[in-house]
Amino acid sequence: DTIDMTKIIHDVLQMVEEYFQIEMDPNSASYGRMVTHLRFLAHRIYSGESLEEGAGLEEFHAMIRQMYPEEYACSRGVKEFIGQTYGHEVSEEEVSYLSVHIRRVRNCSSQA
């Protein structure tokens, strides 16, 4: 499972770099936070857990979609990839949080 979890993290990071044509800075705090989030996501995939949907967060999700439409679209692609490749449903909450992490790494990354 550890090798598979590492593969998920690598695949998602590569997807983000390709989607935005950027090279992420592995030394940045934003990159570190995103990798940590992806580790927990991969753990949830292999443990069968899911990130609990918080009640009343619909406005939060709508705000993320509106404020970060490109990052949200990329996160939806990650959701589809994980569903197709690993057979795990990624929650809307995961998509929103991942969108925020992607926005942060984009802000401190160089264009490829």
PDB file of N, CA and C in Angstrom:
ATOM      1  N   ASP A   1       0.816  -1.213   0.000  1.00  0.00           N
ATOM      2  CA  ASP A   1       0.000   0.000   0.000  1.00  0.00           C
ATOM      3  C   ASP A   1       0.854   1.270   0.000  1.00  0.00           C
ATOM      4  N   THR A   2       1.996   1.223   0.692  1.00  0.00           N
ATOM      5  CA  THR A   2       2.852   2.412   0.751  1.00  0.00           C
ATOM      6  C   THR A   2       3.332   2.806  -0.644  1.00  0.00           C
ATOM      7  N   ILE A   3       3.687   1.825  -1.442  1.00  0.00           N
ATOM      8  CA  ILE A   3       4.135   2.120  -2.813  1.00  0.00           C
ATOM      9  C   ILE A   3       2.973   2.696  -3.617  1.00  0.00           C
ATOM     10  N   ASP A   4       1.779   2.110  -3.463  1.00  0.00           N
ATOM     11  CA  ASP A   4       0.608   2.614  -4.173  1.00  0.00           C
ATOM     12  C   ASP A   4       0.248   4.025  -3.717  1.00  0.00           C
ATOM     13  N   MET A   5       0.362   4.284  -2.413  1.00  0.00           N
ATOM     14  CA  MET A   5       0.050   5.622  -1.894  1.00  0.00           C
ATOM     15  C   MET A   5       1.029   6.638  -2.470  1.00  0.00           C
ATOM     16  N   THR A   6       2.289   6.265  -2.548  1.00  0.00           N
ATOM     17  CA  THR A   6       3.304   7.150  -3.123  1.00  0.00           C
ATOM     18  C   THR A   6       2.995   7.403  -4.590  1.00  0.00           C
ATOM     19  N   LYS A   7       2.521   6.388  -5.289  1.00  0.00           N
ATOM     20  CA  LYS A   7       2.171   6.541  -6.703  1.00  0.00           C
ATOM     21  C   LYS A   7       1.009   7.513  -6.881  1.00  0.00           C
ATOM     22  N   ILE A   8       0.008   7.429  -6.025  1.00  0.00           N
ATOM     23  CA  ILE A   8      -1.118   8.365  -6.095  1.00  0.00           C
ATOM     24  C   ILE A   8      -0.613   9.795  -5.946  1.00  0.00           C
ATOM     25  N   ILE A   9       0.208  10.021  -4.933  1.00  0.00           N
ATOM     26  CA  ILE A   9       0.736  11.364  -4.677  1.00  0.00           C
ATOM     27  C   ILE A   9       1.516  11.852  -5.900  1.00  0.00           C
ATOM     28  N   HIS A  10       2.409  11.018  -6.409  1.00  0.00           N
ATOM     29  CA  HIS A  10       3.206  11.386  -7.577  1.00  0.00           C
ATOM     30  C   HIS A  10       2.318  11.683  -8.780  1.00  0.00           C
ATOM     31  N   ASP A  11       1.327  10.819  -9.026  1.00  0.00           N
ATOM     32  CA  ASP A  11       0.438  11.007 -10.177  1.00  0.00           C
ATOM     33  C   ASP A  11      -0.333  12.318 -10.078  1.00  0.00           C
ATOM     34  N   VAL A  12      -0.842  12.625  -8.894  1.00  0.00           N
ATOM     35  CA  VAL A  12      -1.617  13.861  -8.719  1.00  0.00           C
ATOM     36  C   VAL A  12      -0.715  15.079  -8.898  1.00  0.00           C
ATOM     37  N   LEU A  13       0.476  15.054  -8.316  1.00  0.00           N
ATOM     38  CA  LEU A  13       1.395  16.181  -8.480  1.00  0.00           C
ATOM     39  C   LEU A  13       1.747  16.380  -9.957  1.00  0.00           C
ATOM     40  N   GLN A  14       1.970  15.288 -10.654  1.00  0.00           N
ATOM     41  CA  GLN A  14       2.285  15.377 -12.079  1.00  0.00           C
ATOM     42  C   GLN A  14       1.085  15.919 -12.861  1.00  0.00           C
ATOM     43  N   MET A  15      -0.119  15.485 -12.519  1.00  0.00           N
ATOM     44  CA  MET A  15      -1.317  15.988 -13.188  1.00  0.00           C
ATOM     45  C   MET A  15      -1.429  17.500 -13.045  1.00  0.00           C
ATOM     46  N   VAL A  16      -1.177  17.995 -11.838  1.00  0.00           N
ATOM     47  CA  VAL A  16      -1.283  19.434 -11.572  1.00  0.00           C
ATOM     48  C   VAL A  16      -0.235  20.191 -12.386  1.00  0.00           C
ATOM     49  N   GLU A  17       0.995  19.687 -12.394  1.00  0.00           N
ATOM     50  CA  GLU A  17       2.042  20.358 -13.160  1.00  0.00           C
ATOM     51  C   GLU A  17       1.705  20.390 -14.653  1.00  0.00           C
ATOM     52  N   GLU A  18       1.208  19.283 -15.167  1.00  0.00           N
ATOM     53  CA  GLU A  18       0.863  19.232 -16.589  1.00  0.00           C
ATOM     54  C   GLU A  18      -0.350  20.107 -16.903  1.00  0.00           C
ATOM     55  N   TYR A  19      -1.329  20.092 -16.028  1.00  0.00           N
ATOM     56  CA  TYR A  19      -2.553  20.866 -16.260  1.00  0.00           C
ATOM     57  C   TYR A  19      -2.236  22.356 -16.383  1.00  0.00           C
ATOM     58  N   PHE A  20      -1.371  22.845 -15.493  1.00  0.00           N
ATOM     59  CA  PHE A  20      -1.067  24.280 -15.466  1.00  0.00           C
ATOM     60  C   PHE A  20       0.258  24.625 -16.156  1.00  0.00           C
ATOM     61  N   GLN A  21       0.949  23.605 -16.688  1.00  0.00           N
ATOM     62  CA  GLN A  21       2.251  23.835 -17.320  1.00  0.00           C
ATOM     63  C   GLN A  21       3.181  24.612 -16.391  1.00  0.00           C
ATOM     64  N   ILE A  22       3.309  24.089 -15.172  1.00  0.00           N
ATOM     65  CA  ILE A  22       4.175  24.710 -14.171  1.00  0.00           C
ATOM     66  C   ILE A  22       5.134  23.666 -13.623  1.00  0.00           C
ATOM     67  N   GLU A  23       6.144  24.165 -12.949  1.00  0.00           N
ATOM     68  CA  GLU A  23       7.047  23.310 -12.193  1.00  0.00           C
ATOM     69  C   GLU A  23       6.921  23.741 -10.735  1.00  0.00           C
ATOM     70  N   MET A  24       6.398  22.863  -9.916  1.00  0.00           N
ATOM     71  CA  MET A  24       6.186  23.198  -8.515  1.00  0.00           C
ATOM     72  C   MET A  24       7.516  23.232  -7.771  1.00  0.00           C
ATOM     73  N   ASP A  25       7.590  24.088  -6.772  1.00  0.00           N
ATOM     74  CA  ASP A  25       8.784  24.231  -5.947  1.00  0.00           C
ATOM     75  C   ASP A  25       8.675  23.286  -4.757  1.00  0.00           C
ATOM     76  N   PRO A  26       9.414  22.166  -4.772  1.00  0.00           N
ATOM     77  CA  PRO A  26       9.295  21.202  -3.678  1.00  0.00           C
ATOM     78  C   PRO A  26       9.800  21.732  -2.338  1.00  0.00           C
ATOM     79  N   ASN A  27      10.473  22.869  -2.349  1.00  0.00           N
ATOM     80  CA  ASN A  27      10.965  23.453  -1.106  1.00  0.00           C
ATOM     81  C   ASN A  27       9.993  24.455  -0.484  1.00  0.00           C
ATOM     82  N   SER A  28       8.892  24.730  -1.180  1.00  0.00           N
ATOM     83  CA  SER A  28       7.945  25.712  -0.654  1.00  0.00           C
ATOM     84  C   SER A  28       7.035  25.094   0.405  1.00  0.00           C
ATOM     85  N   ALA A  29       6.590  25.923   1.308  1.00  0.00           N
ATOM     86  CA  ALA A  29       5.659  25.466   2.349  1.00  0.00           C
ATOM     87  C   ALA A  29       4.345  25.013   1.725  1.00  0.00           C
ATOM     88  N   SER A  30       3.906  25.696   0.679  1.00  0.00           N
ATOM     89  CA  SER A  30       2.647  25.331   0.020  1.00  0.00           C
ATOM     90  C   SER A  30       2.727  23.936  -0.590  1.00  0.00           C
ATOM     91  N   TYR A  31       3.853  23.620  -1.188  1.00  0.00           N
ATOM     92  CA  TYR A  31       4.063  22.283  -1.754  1.00  0.00           C
ATOM     93  C   TYR A  31       4.014  21.244  -0.631  1.00  0.00           C
ATOM     94  N   GLY A  32       4.697  21.522   0.463  1.00  0.00           N
ATOM     95  CA  GLY A  32       4.704  20.600   1.600  1.00  0.00           C
ATOM     96  C   GLY A  32       3.307  20.354   2.148  1.00  0.00           C
ATOM     97  N   ARG A  33       2.516  21.410   2.246  1.00  0.00           N
ATOM     98  CA  ARG A  33       1.135  21.258   2.728  1.00  0.00           C
ATOM     99  C   ARG A  33       0.307  20.420   1.768  1.00  0.00           C
ATOM    100  N   MET A  34       0.513  20.644   0.469  1.00  0.00           N
ATOM    101  CA  MET A  34      -0.244  19.882  -0.516  1.00  0.00           C
ATOM    102  C   MET A  34       0.130  18.401  -0.465  1.00  0.00           C
ATOM    103  N   VAL A  35       1.420  18.106  -0.346  1.00  0.00           N
ATOM    104  CA  VAL A  35       1.858  16.718  -0.253  1.00  0.00           C
ATOM    105  C   VAL A  35       1.280  16.065   0.998  1.00  0.00           C
ATOM    106  N   THR A  36       1.260  16.787   2.104  1.00  0.00           N
ATOM    107  CA  THR A  36       0.669  16.257   3.332  1.00  0.00           C
ATOM    108  C   THR A  36      -0.804  15.954   3.117  1.00  0.00           C
ATOM    109  N   HIS A  37      -1.528  16.867   2.474  1.00  0.00           N
ATOM    110  CA  HIS A  37      -2.945  16.637   2.185  1.00  0.00           C
ATOM    111  C   HIS A  37      -3.104  15.399   1.300  1.00  0.00           C
ATOM    112  N   LEU A  38      -2.252  15.257   0.291  1.00  0.00           N
ATOM    113  CA  LEU A  38      -2.337  14.114  -0.602  1.00  0.00           C
ATOM    114  C   LEU A  38      -2.005  12.805   0.111  1.00  0.00           C
ATOM    115  N   ARG A  39      -1.078  12.858   1.084  1.00  0.00           N
ATOM    116  CA  ARG A  39      -0.789  11.653   1.883  1.00  0.00           C
ATOM    117  C   ARG A  39      -2.039  11.192   2.620  1.00  0.00           C
ATOM    118  N   PHE A  40      -2.724  12.145   3.241  1.00  0.00           N
ATOM    119  CA  PHE A  40      -3.951  11.798   3.963  1.00  0.00           C
ATOM    120  C   PHE A  40      -5.026  11.302   2.999  1.00  0.00           C
ATOM    121  N   LEU A  41      -5.120  11.919   1.826  1.00  0.00           N
ATOM    122  CA  LEU A  41      -6.076  11.466   0.822  1.00  0.00           C
ATOM    123  C   LEU A  41      -5.769  10.027   0.410  1.00  0.00           C
ATOM    124  N   ALA A  42      -4.498   9.738   0.123  1.00  0.00           N
ATOM    125  CA  ALA A  42      -4.098   8.384  -0.264  1.00  0.00           C
ATOM    126  C   ALA A  42      -4.390   7.394   0.867  1.00  0.00           C
ATOM    127  N   HIS A  43      -4.118   7.801   2.093  1.00  0.00           N
ATOM    128  CA  HIS A  43      -4.424   6.935   3.244  1.00  0.00           C
ATOM    129  C   HIS A  43      -5.920   6.647   3.308  1.00  0.00           C
ATOM    130  N   ARG A  44      -6.734   7.678   3.098  1.00  0.00           N
ATOM    131  CA  ARG A  44      -8.187   7.477   3.125  1.00  0.00           C
ATOM    132  C   ARG A  44      -8.629   6.521   2.018  1.00  0.00           C
ATOM    133  N   ILE A  45      -7.985   6.608   0.860  1.00  0.00           N
ATOM    134  CA  ILE A  45      -8.328   5.713  -0.245  1.00  0.00           C
ATOM    135  C   ILE A  45      -8.074   4.263   0.159  1.00  0.00           C
ATOM    136  N   TYR A  46      -6.899   4.001   0.729  1.00  0.00           N
ATOM    137  CA  TYR A  46      -6.540   2.620   1.054  1.00  0.00           C
ATOM    138  C   TYR A  46      -7.158   2.113   2.350  1.00  0.00           C
ATOM    139  N   SER A  47      -7.609   3.008   3.193  1.00  0.00           N
ATOM    140  CA  SER A  47      -8.261   2.557   4.427  1.00  0.00           C
ATOM    141  C   SER A  47      -9.777   2.490   4.257  1.00  0.00           C
ATOM    142  N   GLY A  48     -10.267   3.001   3.133  1.00  0.00           N
ATOM    143  CA  GLY A  48     -11.708   2.979   2.892  1.00  0.00           C
ATOM    144  C   GLY A  48     -12.458   4.083   3.600  1.00  0.00           C
ATOM    145  N   GLU A  49     -11.725   4.993   4.222  1.00  0.00           N
ATOM    146  CA  GLU A  49     -12.361   6.124   4.908  1.00  0.00           C
ATOM    147  C   GLU A  49     -12.728   7.190   3.873  1.00  0.00           C
ATOM    148  N   SER A  50     -13.507   8.138   4.312  1.00  0.00           N
ATOM    149  CA  SER A  50     -13.750   9.305   3.470  1.00  0.00           C
ATOM    150  C   SER A  50     -13.732  10.535   4.359  1.00  0.00           C
ATOM    151  N   LEU A  51     -13.414  11.650   3.749  1.00  0.00           N
ATOM    152  CA  LEU A  51     -13.429  12.911   4.471  1.00  0.00           C
ATOM    153  C   LEU A  51     -14.883  13.256   4.707  1.00  0.00           C
ATOM    154  N   GLU A  52     -15.254  13.421   5.946  1.00  0.00           N
ATOM    155  CA  GLU A  52     -16.654  13.673   6.274  1.00  0.00           C
ATOM    156  C   GLU A  52     -17.122  14.984   5.665  1.00  0.00           C
ATOM    157  N   GLU A  53     -18.266  14.912   5.036  1.00  0.00           N
ATOM    158  CA  GLU A  53     -18.880  16.118   4.499  1.00  0.00           C
ATOM    159  C   GLU A  53     -19.446  16.913   5.663  1.00  0.00           C
ATOM    160  N   GLY A  54     -18.966  18.101   5.833  1.00  0.00           N
ATOM    161  CA  GLY A  54     -19.472  18.948   6.895  1.00  0.00           C
ATOM    162  C   GLY A  54     -20.816  19.546   6.518  1.00  0.00           C
ATOM    163  N   ALA A  55     -21.692  19.602   7.466  1.00  0.00           N
ATOM    164  CA  ALA A  55     -23.016  20.178   7.212  1.00  0.00           C
ATOM    165  C   ALA A  55     -22.875  21.672   6.941  1.00  0.00           C
ATOM    166  N   GLY A  56     -23.614  22.152   5.983  1.00  0.00           N
ATOM    167  CA  GLY A  56     -23.645  23.576   5.703  1.00  0.00           C
ATOM    168  C   GLY A  56     -22.447  24.109   4.955  1.00  0.00           C
ATOM    169  N   LEU A  57     -21.655  23.233   4.351  1.00  0.00           N
ATOM    170  CA  LEU A  57     -20.469  23.695   3.633  1.00  0.00           C
ATOM    171  C   LEU A  57     -20.724  23.965   2.156  1.00  0.00           C
ATOM    172  N   GLU A  58     -21.971  23.896   1.737  1.00  0.00           N
ATOM    173  CA  GLU A  58     -22.285  24.132   0.332  1.00  0.00           C
ATOM    174  C   GLU A  58     -21.810  25.511  -0.114  1.00  0.00           C
ATOM    175  N   GLU A  59     -21.956  26.503   0.764  1.00  0.00           N
ATOM    176  CA  GLU A  59     -21.511  27.859   0.424  1.00  0.00           C
ATOM    177  C   GLU A  59     -19.994  27.911   0.267  1.00  0.00           C
ATOM    178  N   PHE A  60     -19.285  27.179   1.106  1.00  0.00           N
ATOM    179  CA  PHE A  60     -17.823  27.106   1.007  1.00  0.00           C
ATOM    180  C   PHE A  60     -17.424  26.521  -0.342  1.00  0.00           C
ATOM    181  N   HIS A  61     -18.048  25.402  -0.725  1.00  0.00           N
ATOM    182  CA  HIS A  61     -17.736  24.771  -2.005  1.00  0.00           C
ATOM    183  C   HIS A  61     -18.046  25.717  -3.169  1.00  0.00           C
ATOM    184  N   ALA A  62     -19.170  26.402  -3.092  1.00  0.00           N
ATOM    185  CA  ALA A  62     -19.551  27.347  -4.143  1.00  0.00           C
ATOM    186  C   ALA A  62     -18.542  28.495  -4.234  1.00  0.00           C
ATOM    187  N   MET A  63     -18.073  28.956  -3.089  1.00  0.00           N
ATOM    188  CA  MET A  63     -17.095  30.038  -3.058  1.00  0.00           C
ATOM    189  C   MET A  63     -15.773  29.589  -3.703  1.00  0.00           C
ATOM    190  N   ILE A  64     -15.335  28.370  -3.393  1.00  0.00           N
ATOM    191  CA  ILE A  64     -14.098  27.846  -3.979  1.00  0.00           C
ATOM    192  C   ILE A  64     -14.252  27.721  -5.498  1.00  0.00           C
ATOM    193  N   ARG A  65     -15.393  27.196  -5.951  1.00  0.00           N
ATOM    194  CA  ARG A  65     -15.630  27.066  -7.402  1.00  0.00           C
ATOM    195  C   ARG A  65     -15.575  28.428  -8.077  1.00  0.00           C
ATOM    196  N   GLN A  66     -16.127  29.444  -7.423  1.00  0.00           N
ATOM    197  CA  GLN A  66     -16.184  30.783  -8.012  1.00  0.00           C
ATOM    198  C   GLN A  66     -14.819  31.482  -7.962  1.00  0.00           C
ATOM    199  N   MET A  67     -14.138  31.376  -6.826  1.00  0.00           N
ATOM    200  CA  MET A  67     -12.866  32.091  -6.653  1.00  0.00           C
ATOM    201  C   MET A  67     -11.710  31.437  -7.413  1.00  0.00           C
ATOM    202  N   TYR A  68     -11.724  30.115  -7.504  1.00  0.00           N
ATOM    203  CA  TYR A  68     -10.617  29.377  -8.102  1.00  0.00           C
ATOM    204  C   TYR A  68     -11.125  28.404  -9.173  1.00  0.00           C
ATOM    205  N   PRO A  69     -11.747  28.906 -10.237  1.00  0.00           N
ATOM    206  CA  PRO A  69     -12.361  28.005 -11.222  1.00  0.00           C
ATOM    207  C   PRO A  69     -11.364  27.074 -11.916  1.00  0.00           C
ATOM    208  N   GLU A  70     -10.162  27.561 -12.209  1.00  0.00           N
ATOM    209  CA  GLU A  70      -9.176  26.707 -12.883  1.00  0.00           C
ATOM    210  C   GLU A  70      -8.672  25.611 -11.952  1.00  0.00           C
ATOM    211  N   GLU A  71      -8.394  25.983 -10.721  1.00  0.00           N
ATOM    212  CA  GLU A  71      -7.918  25.014  -9.743  1.00  0.00           C
ATOM    213  C   GLU A  71      -9.014  23.991  -9.426  1.00  0.00           C
ATOM    214  N   TYR A  72     -10.248  24.471  -9.372  1.00  0.00           N
ATOM    215  CA  TYR A  72     -11.371  23.572  -9.119  1.00  0.00           C
ATOM    216  C   TYR A  72     -11.517  22.579 -10.272  1.00  0.00           C
ATOM    217  N   ALA A  73     -11.386  23.052 -11.505  1.00  0.00           N
ATOM    218  CA  ALA A  73     -11.481  22.168 -12.667  1.00  0.00           C
ATOM    219  C   ALA A  73     -10.376  21.110 -12.625  1.00  0.00           C
ATOM    220  N   CYS A  74      -9.185  21.512 -12.240  1.00  0.00           N
ATOM    221  CA  CYS A  74      -8.082  20.564 -12.113  1.00  0.00           C
ATOM    222  C   CYS A  74      -8.404  19.531 -11.024  1.00  0.00           C
ATOM    223  N   SER A  75      -8.930  19.988  -9.907  1.00  0.00           N
ATOM    224  CA  SER A  75      -9.295  19.086  -8.803  1.00  0.00           C
ATOM    225  C   SER A  75     -10.367  18.099  -9.228  1.00  0.00           C
ATOM    226  N   ARG A  76     -11.301  18.558 -10.050  1.00  0.00           N
ATOM    227  CA  ARG A  76     -12.332  17.643 -10.570  1.00  0.00           C
ATOM    228  C   ARG A  76     -11.683  16.570 -11.454  1.00  0.00           C
ATOM    229  N   GLY A  77     -10.670  16.966 -12.205  1.00  0.00           N
ATOM    230  CA  GLY A  77      -9.921  15.993 -13.009  1.00  0.00           C
ATOM    231  C   GLY A  77      -9.219  14.965 -12.135  1.00  0.00           C
ATOM    232  N   VAL A  78      -8.665  15.431 -11.022  1.00  0.00           N
ATOM    233  CA  VAL A  78      -8.029  14.524 -10.065  1.00  0.00           C
ATOM    234  C   VAL A  78      -9.070  13.567  -9.495  1.00  0.00           C
ATOM    235  N   LYS A  79     -10.240  14.100  -9.162  1.00  0.00           N
ATOM    236  CA  LYS A  79     -11.338  13.269  -8.641  1.00  0.00           C
ATOM    237  C   LYS A  79     -11.690  12.166  -9.638  1.00  0.00           C
ATOM    238  N   GLU A  80     -11.841  12.533 -10.912  1.00  0.00           N
ATOM    239  CA  GLU A  80     -12.176  11.552 -11.949  1.00  0.00           C
ATOM    240  C   GLU A  80     -11.063  10.522 -12.112  1.00  0.00           C
ATOM    241  N   PHE A  81      -9.817  10.982 -12.101  1.00  0.00           N
ATOM    242  CA  PHE A  81      -8.671  10.084 -12.224  1.00  0.00           C
ATOM    243  C   PHE A  81      -8.661   9.070 -11.083  1.00  0.00           C
ATOM    244  N   ILE A  82      -8.834   9.530  -9.863  1.00  0.00           N
ATOM    245  CA  ILE A  82      -8.815   8.629  -8.705  1.00  0.00           C
ATOM    246  C   ILE A  82      -9.985   7.646  -8.781  1.00  0.00           C
ATOM    247  N   GLY A  83     -11.141   8.131  -9.193  1.00  0.00           N
ATOM    248  CA  GLY A  83     -12.296   7.247  -9.335  1.00  0.00           C
ATOM    249  C   GLY A  83     -12.062   6.162 -10.364  1.00  0.00           C
ATOM    250  N   GLN A  84     -11.523   6.544 -11.519  1.00  0.00           N
ATOM    251  CA  GLN A  84     -11.298   5.587 -12.603  1.00  0.00           C
ATOM    252  C   GLN A  84     -10.128   4.649 -12.314  1.00  0.00           C
ATOM    253  N   THR A  85      -9.066   5.191 -11.730  1.00  0.00           N
ATOM    254  CA  THR A  85      -7.849   4.410 -11.536  1.00  0.00           C
ATOM    255  C   THR A  85      -7.875   3.576 -10.256  1.00  0.00           C
ATOM    256  N   TYR A  86      -8.436   4.146  -9.197  1.00  0.00           N
ATOM    257  CA  TYR A  86      -8.376   3.482  -7.896  1.00  0.00           C
ATOM    258  C   TYR A  86      -9.747   3.069  -7.361  1.00  0.00           C
ATOM    259  N   GLY A  87     -10.802   3.430  -8.098  1.00  0.00           N
ATOM    260  CA  GLY A  87     -12.141   3.023  -7.684  1.00  0.00           C
ATOM    261  C   GLY A  87     -12.600   3.639  -6.376  1.00  0.00           C
ATOM    262  N   HIS A  88     -12.109   4.839  -6.091  1.00  0.00           N
ATOM    263  CA  HIS A  88     -12.478   5.518  -4.849  1.00  0.00           C
ATOM    264  C   HIS A  88     -13.201   6.815  -5.171  1.00  0.00           C
ATOM    265  N   GLU A  89     -14.337   7.023  -4.550  1.00  0.00           N
ATOM    266  CA  GLU A  89     -15.096   8.257  -4.729  1.00  0.00           C
ATOM    267  C   GLU A  89     -14.480   9.357  -3.868  1.00  0.00           C
ATOM    268  N   VAL A  90     -14.124  10.448  -4.485  1.00  0.00           N
ATOM    269  CA  VAL A  90     -13.549  11.596  -3.779  1.00  0.00           C
ATOM    270  C   VAL A  90     -14.682  12.581  -3.510  1.00  0.00           C
ATOM    271  N   SER A  91     -14.808  13.002  -2.270  1.00  0.00           N
ATOM    272  CA  SER A  91     -15.905  13.882  -1.864  1.00  0.00           C
ATOM    273  C   SER A  91     -15.714  15.307  -2.381  1.00  0.00           C
ATOM    274  N   GLU A  92     -16.796  16.056  -2.375  1.00  0.00           N
ATOM    275  CA  GLU A  92     -16.748  17.465  -2.772  1.00  0.00           C
ATOM    276  C   GLU A  92     -15.849  18.248  -1.815  1.00  0.00           C
ATOM    277  N   GLU A  93     -15.832  17.843  -0.576  1.00  0.00           N
ATOM    278  CA  GLU A  93     -14.970  18.504   0.401  1.00  0.00           C
ATOM    279  C   GLU A  93     -13.494  18.323   0.029  1.00  0.00           C
ATOM    280  N   GLU A  94     -13.119  17.105  -0.371  1.00  0.00           N
ATOM    281  CA  GLU A  94     -11.744  16.845  -0.824  1.00  0.00           C
ATOM    282  C   GLU A  94     -11.408  17.718  -2.027  1.00  0.00           C
ATOM    283  N   VAL A  95     -12.337  17.815  -2.976  1.00  0.00           N
ATOM    284  CA  VAL A  95     -12.120  18.610  -4.187  1.00  0.00           C
ATOM    285  C   VAL A  95     -11.887  20.071  -3.823  1.00  0.00           C
ATOM    286  N   SER A  96     -12.680  20.590  -2.904  1.00  0.00           N
ATOM    287  CA  SER A  96     -12.532  21.994  -2.499  1.00  0.00           C
ATOM    288  C   SER A  96     -11.193  22.239  -1.818  1.00  0.00           C
ATOM    289  N   TYR A  97     -10.836  21.375  -0.872  1.00  0.00           N
ATOM    290  CA  TYR A  97      -9.560  21.553  -0.173  1.00  0.00           C
ATOM    291  C   TYR A  97      -8.378  21.409  -1.137  1.00  0.00           C
ATOM    292  N   LEU A  98      -8.463  20.451  -2.042  1.00  0.00           N
ATOM    293  CA  LEU A  98      -7.398  20.276  -3.015  1.00  0.00           C
ATOM    294  C   LEU A  98      -7.276  21.509  -3.910  1.00  0.00           C
ATOM    295  N   SER A  99      -8.398  22.124  -4.256  1.00  0.00           N
ATOM    296  CA  SER A  99      -8.390  23.343  -5.065  1.00  0.00           C
ATOM    297  C   SER A  99      -7.598  24.451  -4.378  1.00  0.00           C
ATOM    298  N   VAL A 100      -7.792  24.578  -3.083  1.00  0.00           N
ATOM    299  CA  VAL A 100      -7.069  25.607  -2.313  1.00  0.00           C
ATOM    300  C   VAL A 100      -5.575  25.308  -2.318  1.00  0.00           C
ATOM    301  N   HIS A 101      -5.204  24.049  -2.114  1.00  0.00           N
ATOM    302  CA  HIS A 101      -3.784  23.681  -2.136  1.00  0.00           C
ATOM    303  C   HIS A 101      -3.171  23.937  -3.511  1.00  0.00           C
ATOM    304  N   ILE A 102      -3.903  23.615  -4.552  1.00  0.00           N
ATOM    305  CA  ILE A 102      -3.397  23.854  -5.905  1.00  0.00           C
ATOM    306  C   ILE A 102      -3.191  25.339  -6.131  1.00  0.00           C
ATOM    307  N   ARG A 103      -4.118  26.158  -5.676  1.00  0.00           N
ATOM    308  CA  ARG A 103      -3.975  27.613  -5.818  1.00  0.00           C
ATOM    309  C   ARG A 103      -2.697  28.090  -5.142  1.00  0.00           C
ATOM    310  N   ARG A 104      -2.439  27.568  -3.962  1.00  0.00           N
ATOM    311  CA  ARG A 104      -1.228  27.981  -3.214  1.00  0.00           C
ATOM    312  C   ARG A 104       0.038  27.587  -3.943  1.00  0.00           C
ATOM    313  N   VAL A 105       0.104  26.353  -4.457  1.00  0.00           N
ATOM    314  CA  VAL A 105       1.334  25.954  -5.149  1.00  0.00           C
ATOM    315  C   VAL A 105       1.506  26.693  -6.464  1.00  0.00           C
ATOM    316  N   ARG A 106       0.390  27.029  -7.107  1.00  0.00           N
ATOM    317  CA  ARG A 106       0.491  27.821  -8.348  1.00  0.00           C
ATOM    318  C   ARG A 106       1.083  29.193  -8.066  1.00  0.00           C
ATOM    319  N   ASN A 107       0.726  29.756  -6.930  1.00  0.00           N
ATOM    320  CA  ASN A 107       1.208  31.096  -6.590  1.00  0.00           C
ATOM    321  C   ASN A 107       2.711  31.149  -6.346  1.00  0.00           C
ATOM    322  N   CYS A 108       3.328  30.017  -6.043  1.00  0.00           N
ATOM    323  CA  CYS A 108       4.775  30.041  -5.777  1.00  0.00           C
ATOM    324  C   CYS A 108       5.532  29.119  -6.729  1.00  0.00           C
ATOM    325  N   SER A 109       4.960  28.869  -7.904  1.00  0.00           N
ATOM    326  CA  SER A 109       5.597  27.999  -8.900  1.00  0.00           C
ATOM    327  C   SER A 109       6.017  28.806 -10.122  1.00  0.00           C
ATOM    328  N   SER A 110       6.983  28.252 -10.824  1.00  0.00           N
ATOM    329  CA  SER A 110       7.436  28.912 -12.056  1.00  0.00           C
ATOM    330  C   SER A 110       6.757  28.285 -13.247  1.00  0.00           C
ATOM    331  N   GLN A 111       6.545  29.081 -14.251  1.00  0.00           N
ATOM    332  CA  GLN A 111       5.969  28.569 -15.494  1.00  0.00           C
ATOM    333  C   GLN A 111       7.006  27.690 -16.188  1.00  0.00           C
ATOM    334  N   ALA A 112       6.555  26.571 -16.702  1.00  0.00           N
ATOM    335  CA  ALA A 112       7.492  25.630 -17.361  1.00  0.00           C
ATOM    336  C   ALA A 112       7.874  26.123 -18.742  1.00  0.00           C
TER     337      ALA A 112
END
